[in-house]
CSV table of C-alpha atoms in Angstrom, one decimal:
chain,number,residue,atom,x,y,z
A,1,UNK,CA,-2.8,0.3,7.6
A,2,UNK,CA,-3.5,4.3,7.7
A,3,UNK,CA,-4.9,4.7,4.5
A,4,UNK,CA,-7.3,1.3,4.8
A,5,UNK,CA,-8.5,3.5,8.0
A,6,UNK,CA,-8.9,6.5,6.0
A,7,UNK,CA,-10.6,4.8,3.5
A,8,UNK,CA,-13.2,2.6,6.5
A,9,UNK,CA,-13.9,6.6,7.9
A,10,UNK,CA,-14.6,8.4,4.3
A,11,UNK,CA,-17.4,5.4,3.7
A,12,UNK,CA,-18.5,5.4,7.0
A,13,UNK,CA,-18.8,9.5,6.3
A,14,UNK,CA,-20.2,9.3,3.0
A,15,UNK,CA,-23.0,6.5,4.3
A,16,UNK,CA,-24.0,9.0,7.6
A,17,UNK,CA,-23.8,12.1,5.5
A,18,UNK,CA,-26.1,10.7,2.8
A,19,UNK,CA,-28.6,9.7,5.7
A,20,UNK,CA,-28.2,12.9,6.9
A,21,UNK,CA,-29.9,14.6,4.2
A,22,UNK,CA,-32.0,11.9,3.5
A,23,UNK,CA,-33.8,12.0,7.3
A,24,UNK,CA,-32.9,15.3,7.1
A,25,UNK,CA,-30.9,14.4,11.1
A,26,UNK,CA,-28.7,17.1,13.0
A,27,UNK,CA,-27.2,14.2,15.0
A,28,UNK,CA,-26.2,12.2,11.6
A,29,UNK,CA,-24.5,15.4,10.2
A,30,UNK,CA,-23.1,15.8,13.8
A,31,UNK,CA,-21.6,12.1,13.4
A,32,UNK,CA,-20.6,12.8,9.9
A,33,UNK,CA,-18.2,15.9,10.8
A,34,UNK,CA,-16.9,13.7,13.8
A,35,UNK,CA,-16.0,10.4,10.6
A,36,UNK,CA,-14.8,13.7,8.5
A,37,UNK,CA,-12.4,15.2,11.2
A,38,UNK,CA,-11.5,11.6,12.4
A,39,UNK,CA,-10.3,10.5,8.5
A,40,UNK,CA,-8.3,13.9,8.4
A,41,UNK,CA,-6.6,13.7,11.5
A,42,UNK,CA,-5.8,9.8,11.7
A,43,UNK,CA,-2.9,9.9,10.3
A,44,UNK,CA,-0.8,13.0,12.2
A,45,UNK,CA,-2.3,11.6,15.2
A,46,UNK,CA,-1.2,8.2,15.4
A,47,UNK,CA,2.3,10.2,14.0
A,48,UNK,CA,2.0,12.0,17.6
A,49,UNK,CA,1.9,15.6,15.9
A,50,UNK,CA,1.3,18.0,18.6
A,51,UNK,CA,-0.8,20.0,16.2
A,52,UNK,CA,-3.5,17.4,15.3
A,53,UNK,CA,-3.6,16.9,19.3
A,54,UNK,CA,-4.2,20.2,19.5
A,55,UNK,CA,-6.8,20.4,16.5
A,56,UNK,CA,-8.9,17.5,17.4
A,57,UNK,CA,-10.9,19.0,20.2
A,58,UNK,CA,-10.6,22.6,18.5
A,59,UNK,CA,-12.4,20.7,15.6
A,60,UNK,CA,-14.5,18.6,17.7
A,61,UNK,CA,-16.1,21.8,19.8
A,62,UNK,CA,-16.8,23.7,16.2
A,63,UNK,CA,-18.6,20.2,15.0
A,64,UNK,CA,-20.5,20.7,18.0
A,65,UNK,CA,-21.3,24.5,17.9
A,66,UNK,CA,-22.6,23.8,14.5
A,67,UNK,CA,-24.8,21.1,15.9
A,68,UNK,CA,-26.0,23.2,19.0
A,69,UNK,CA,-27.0,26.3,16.1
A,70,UNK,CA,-29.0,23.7,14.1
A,71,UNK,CA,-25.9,24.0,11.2
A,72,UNK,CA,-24.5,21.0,11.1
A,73,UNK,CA,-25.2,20.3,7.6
A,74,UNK,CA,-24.0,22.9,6.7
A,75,UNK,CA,-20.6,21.7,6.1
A,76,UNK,CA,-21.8,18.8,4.6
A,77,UNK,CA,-22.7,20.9,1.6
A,78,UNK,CA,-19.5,22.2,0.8
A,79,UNK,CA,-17.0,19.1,1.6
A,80,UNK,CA,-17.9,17.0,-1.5
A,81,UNK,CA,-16.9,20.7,-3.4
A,82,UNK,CA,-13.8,21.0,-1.3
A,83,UNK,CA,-12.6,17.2,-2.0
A,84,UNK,CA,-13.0,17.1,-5.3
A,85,UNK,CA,-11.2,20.7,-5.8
A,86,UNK,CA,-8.2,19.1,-4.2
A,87,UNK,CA,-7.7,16.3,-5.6
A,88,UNK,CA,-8.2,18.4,-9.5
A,89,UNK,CA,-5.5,20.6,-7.9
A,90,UNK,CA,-3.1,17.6,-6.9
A,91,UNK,CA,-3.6,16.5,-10.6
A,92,UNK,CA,-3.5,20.2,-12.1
A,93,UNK,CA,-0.4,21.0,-10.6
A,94,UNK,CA,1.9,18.4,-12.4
A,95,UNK,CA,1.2,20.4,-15.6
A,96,UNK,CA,3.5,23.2,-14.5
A,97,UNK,CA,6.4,23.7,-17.1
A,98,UNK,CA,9.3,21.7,-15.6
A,99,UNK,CA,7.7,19.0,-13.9
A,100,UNK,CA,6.6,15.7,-14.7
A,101,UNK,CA,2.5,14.9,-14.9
A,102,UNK,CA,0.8,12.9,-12.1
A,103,UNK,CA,0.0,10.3,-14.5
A,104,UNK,CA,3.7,10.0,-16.4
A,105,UNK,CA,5.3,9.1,-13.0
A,106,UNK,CA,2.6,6.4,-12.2
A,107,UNK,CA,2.9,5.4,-15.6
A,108,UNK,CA,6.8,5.1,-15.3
A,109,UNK,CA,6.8,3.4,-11.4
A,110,UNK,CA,4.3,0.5,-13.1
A,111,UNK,CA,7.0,0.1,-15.8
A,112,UNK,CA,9.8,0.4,-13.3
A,113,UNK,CA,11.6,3.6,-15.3
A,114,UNK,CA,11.9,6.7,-15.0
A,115,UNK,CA,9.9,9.2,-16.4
A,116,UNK,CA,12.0,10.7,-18.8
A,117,UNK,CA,12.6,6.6,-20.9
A,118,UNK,CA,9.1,6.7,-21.8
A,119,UNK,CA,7.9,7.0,-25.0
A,120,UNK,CA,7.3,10.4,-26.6
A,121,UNK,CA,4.0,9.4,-27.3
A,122,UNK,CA,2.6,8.1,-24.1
A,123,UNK,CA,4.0,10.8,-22.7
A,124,UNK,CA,2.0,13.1,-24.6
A,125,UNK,CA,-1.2,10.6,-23.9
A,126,UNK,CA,-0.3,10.8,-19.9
A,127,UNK,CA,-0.2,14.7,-20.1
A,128,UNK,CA,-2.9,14.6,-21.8
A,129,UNK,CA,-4.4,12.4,-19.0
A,130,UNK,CA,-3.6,14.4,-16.7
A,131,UNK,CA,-5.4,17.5,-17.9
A,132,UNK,CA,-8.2,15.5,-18.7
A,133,UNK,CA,-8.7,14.1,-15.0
A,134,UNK,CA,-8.2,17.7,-13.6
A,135,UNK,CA,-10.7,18.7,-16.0
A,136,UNK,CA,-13.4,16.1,-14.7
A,137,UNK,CA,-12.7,16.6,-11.3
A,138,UNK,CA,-13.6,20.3,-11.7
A,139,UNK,CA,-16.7,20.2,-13.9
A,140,UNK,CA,-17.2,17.6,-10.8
A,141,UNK,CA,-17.0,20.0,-8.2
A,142,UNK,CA,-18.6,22.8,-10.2
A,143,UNK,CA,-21.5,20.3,-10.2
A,144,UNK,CA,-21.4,19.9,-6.6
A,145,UNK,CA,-21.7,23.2,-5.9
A,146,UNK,CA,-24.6,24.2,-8.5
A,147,UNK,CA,-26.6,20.9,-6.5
A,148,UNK,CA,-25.7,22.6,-3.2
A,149,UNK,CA,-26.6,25.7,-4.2
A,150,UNK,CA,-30.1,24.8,-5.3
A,151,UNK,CA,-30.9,22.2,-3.1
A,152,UNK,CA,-34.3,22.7,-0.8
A,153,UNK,CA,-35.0,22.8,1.8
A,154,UNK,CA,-31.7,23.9,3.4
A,155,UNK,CA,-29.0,24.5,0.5
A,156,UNK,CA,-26.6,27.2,0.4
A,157,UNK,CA,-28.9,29.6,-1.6
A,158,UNK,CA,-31.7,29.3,0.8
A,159,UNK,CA,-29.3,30.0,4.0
A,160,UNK,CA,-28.4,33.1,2.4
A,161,UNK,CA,-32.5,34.0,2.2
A,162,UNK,CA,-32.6,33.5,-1.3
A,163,UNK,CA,-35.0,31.5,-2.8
A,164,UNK,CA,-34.1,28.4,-5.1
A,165,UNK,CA,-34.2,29.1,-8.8
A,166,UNK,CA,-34.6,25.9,-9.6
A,167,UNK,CA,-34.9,23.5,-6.7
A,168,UNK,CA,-33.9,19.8,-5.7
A,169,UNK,CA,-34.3,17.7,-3.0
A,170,UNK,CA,-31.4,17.0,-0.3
A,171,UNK,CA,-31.7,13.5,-1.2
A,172,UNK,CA,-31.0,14.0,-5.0
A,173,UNK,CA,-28.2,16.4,-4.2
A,174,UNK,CA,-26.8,13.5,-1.8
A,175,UNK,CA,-27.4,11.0,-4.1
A,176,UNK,CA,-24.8,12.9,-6.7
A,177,UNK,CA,-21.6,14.5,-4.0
A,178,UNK,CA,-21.8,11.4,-1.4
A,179,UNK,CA,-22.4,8.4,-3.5
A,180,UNK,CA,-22.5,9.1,-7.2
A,181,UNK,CA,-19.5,11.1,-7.2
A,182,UNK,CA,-17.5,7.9,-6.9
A,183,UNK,CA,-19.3,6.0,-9.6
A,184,UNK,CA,-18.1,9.0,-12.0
A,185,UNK,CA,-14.7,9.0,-10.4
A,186,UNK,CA,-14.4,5.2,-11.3
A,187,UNK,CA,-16.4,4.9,-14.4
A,188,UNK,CA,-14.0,7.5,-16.2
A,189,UNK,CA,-10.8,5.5,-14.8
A,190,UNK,CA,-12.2,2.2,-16.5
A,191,UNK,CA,-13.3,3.8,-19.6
A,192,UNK,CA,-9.8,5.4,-19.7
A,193,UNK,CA,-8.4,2.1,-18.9
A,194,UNK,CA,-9.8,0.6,-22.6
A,195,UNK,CA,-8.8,3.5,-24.0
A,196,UNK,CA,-5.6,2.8,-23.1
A,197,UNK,CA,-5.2,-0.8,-23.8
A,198,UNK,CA,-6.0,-0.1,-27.2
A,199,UNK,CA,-4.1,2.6,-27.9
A,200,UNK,CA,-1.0,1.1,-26.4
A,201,UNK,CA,-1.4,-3.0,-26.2
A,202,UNK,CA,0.3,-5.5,-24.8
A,203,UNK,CA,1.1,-3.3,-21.6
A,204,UNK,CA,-1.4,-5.0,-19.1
A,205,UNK,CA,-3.6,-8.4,-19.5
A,206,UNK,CA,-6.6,-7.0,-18.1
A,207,UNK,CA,-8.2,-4.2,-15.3
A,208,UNK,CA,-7.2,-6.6,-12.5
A,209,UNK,CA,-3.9,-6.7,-13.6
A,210,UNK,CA,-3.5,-2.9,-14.2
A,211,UNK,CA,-5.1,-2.3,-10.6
A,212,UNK,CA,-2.7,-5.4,-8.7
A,213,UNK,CA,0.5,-2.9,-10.6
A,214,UNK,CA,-0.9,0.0,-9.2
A,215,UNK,CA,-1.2,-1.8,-5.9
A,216,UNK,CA,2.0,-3.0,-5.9
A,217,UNK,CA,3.6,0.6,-6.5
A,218,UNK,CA,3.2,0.7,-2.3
A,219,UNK,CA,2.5,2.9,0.0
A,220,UNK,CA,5.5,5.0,-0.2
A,221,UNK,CA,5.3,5.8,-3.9
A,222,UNK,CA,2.4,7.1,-3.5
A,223,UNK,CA,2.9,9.1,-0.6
A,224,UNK,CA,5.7,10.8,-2.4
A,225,UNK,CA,3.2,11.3,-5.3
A,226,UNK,CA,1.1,12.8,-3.6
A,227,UNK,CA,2.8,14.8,-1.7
């Protein structure tokens, strides 16, 4: 139930941030940060942590300041960099020596093992495919941040005076970190997934049946993955 809300807030904050820069609106940033700080704090909220009691307003009077200095987009530039980061982090740092990658312990809860029974070889694959998905996300981010950067009017080079080398529209930077970013995201997880099939058949009948496994790993696995 937490993470469908999570999910409703980060579309309803990608849809008002995207019209943000497309109208170029302080109040639809202003609404965005309130979806943004909403979708982070959901969850320790309805867990009655005193600390996200005592963040939300905290939060909710800097959205505002923002807002009342003509800034409220300004935040807007740098989340789709600061999302993308963590989730290349939460992939990157399964590759440690002595711990099991990201993907090798989904891999193992679909087949209902543990990690250590799989085979050599998809092991190697799902170490592989681990690096590789912290790769993209990076490159991803790094993207996000050149776009931000040289966005005009009102990117991050231009609010430090400096005029853009080469420069794009907020829309077309919008178009890429709020909406595009996810067609990447999922085009590289179903080109992956024929990859896979046909390097290891037999495993799953088709990409609704891989996605109904990874559904049914429930919402405690991947808490604990994620973790």
């Amino acid at each position: 139930m937490i993470a469908l809300l999570q999910l409703l807030l980060a579309l309803g904050y990608a849809v008002l941030a995207h019209l943000a820069s497309l109208w170029q609106h302080d109040g639809c940033a202003l609404a965005a940060l309130g979806l943004l700080i909403a979708m982070l704090l959901v969850e320790p909220l309805l867990h009655r942590r005193l600390w996200a009691f005592a963040a939300l307003p905290l939060a909710g009077w800097g959205a505002y300041a923002l807002y009342d200095a003509g800034q409220a987009a300004l935040p807007l530039l740098l989340v789709p960099v600061v999302f993308v980061l963590a989730i290349a982090w939460i992939f990157a740092r399964t590759l440690r020596p002595g711990v099991e990658p990201l993907i090798t312990r989904i891999v193992a809860g679909i087949e209902g093992g543990d990690a250590q029974d799989i085979a050599p070889d998809l092991r190697r694959y799902t170490r592989s495919l681990t690096a590789a998905w912290a790769a993209v996300l990076v490159a991803m981010a790094a993207a996000n941040l050149g776009l931000a950067l040289v966005a005009s009017p009102g990117g991050l080079l231009e609010r430090l005076g400096v005029p853009s080398p080469w420069p794009i529209t907020p829309e077309q930077w919008s178009w890429f970190a709020n909406l595009l970013n996810y067609g990447v995201i999922g085009g590289f997880f179903a080109l992956e997934f024929m990859v896979r099939k046909r390097r290891f058949p037999g495993r799953y009948h088709s990409f609704a049946d891989f996605l109904r496994k990874l559904v049914g790993l429930g919402p405690v696995f991947w808490r604990d993955l994620l973790r």
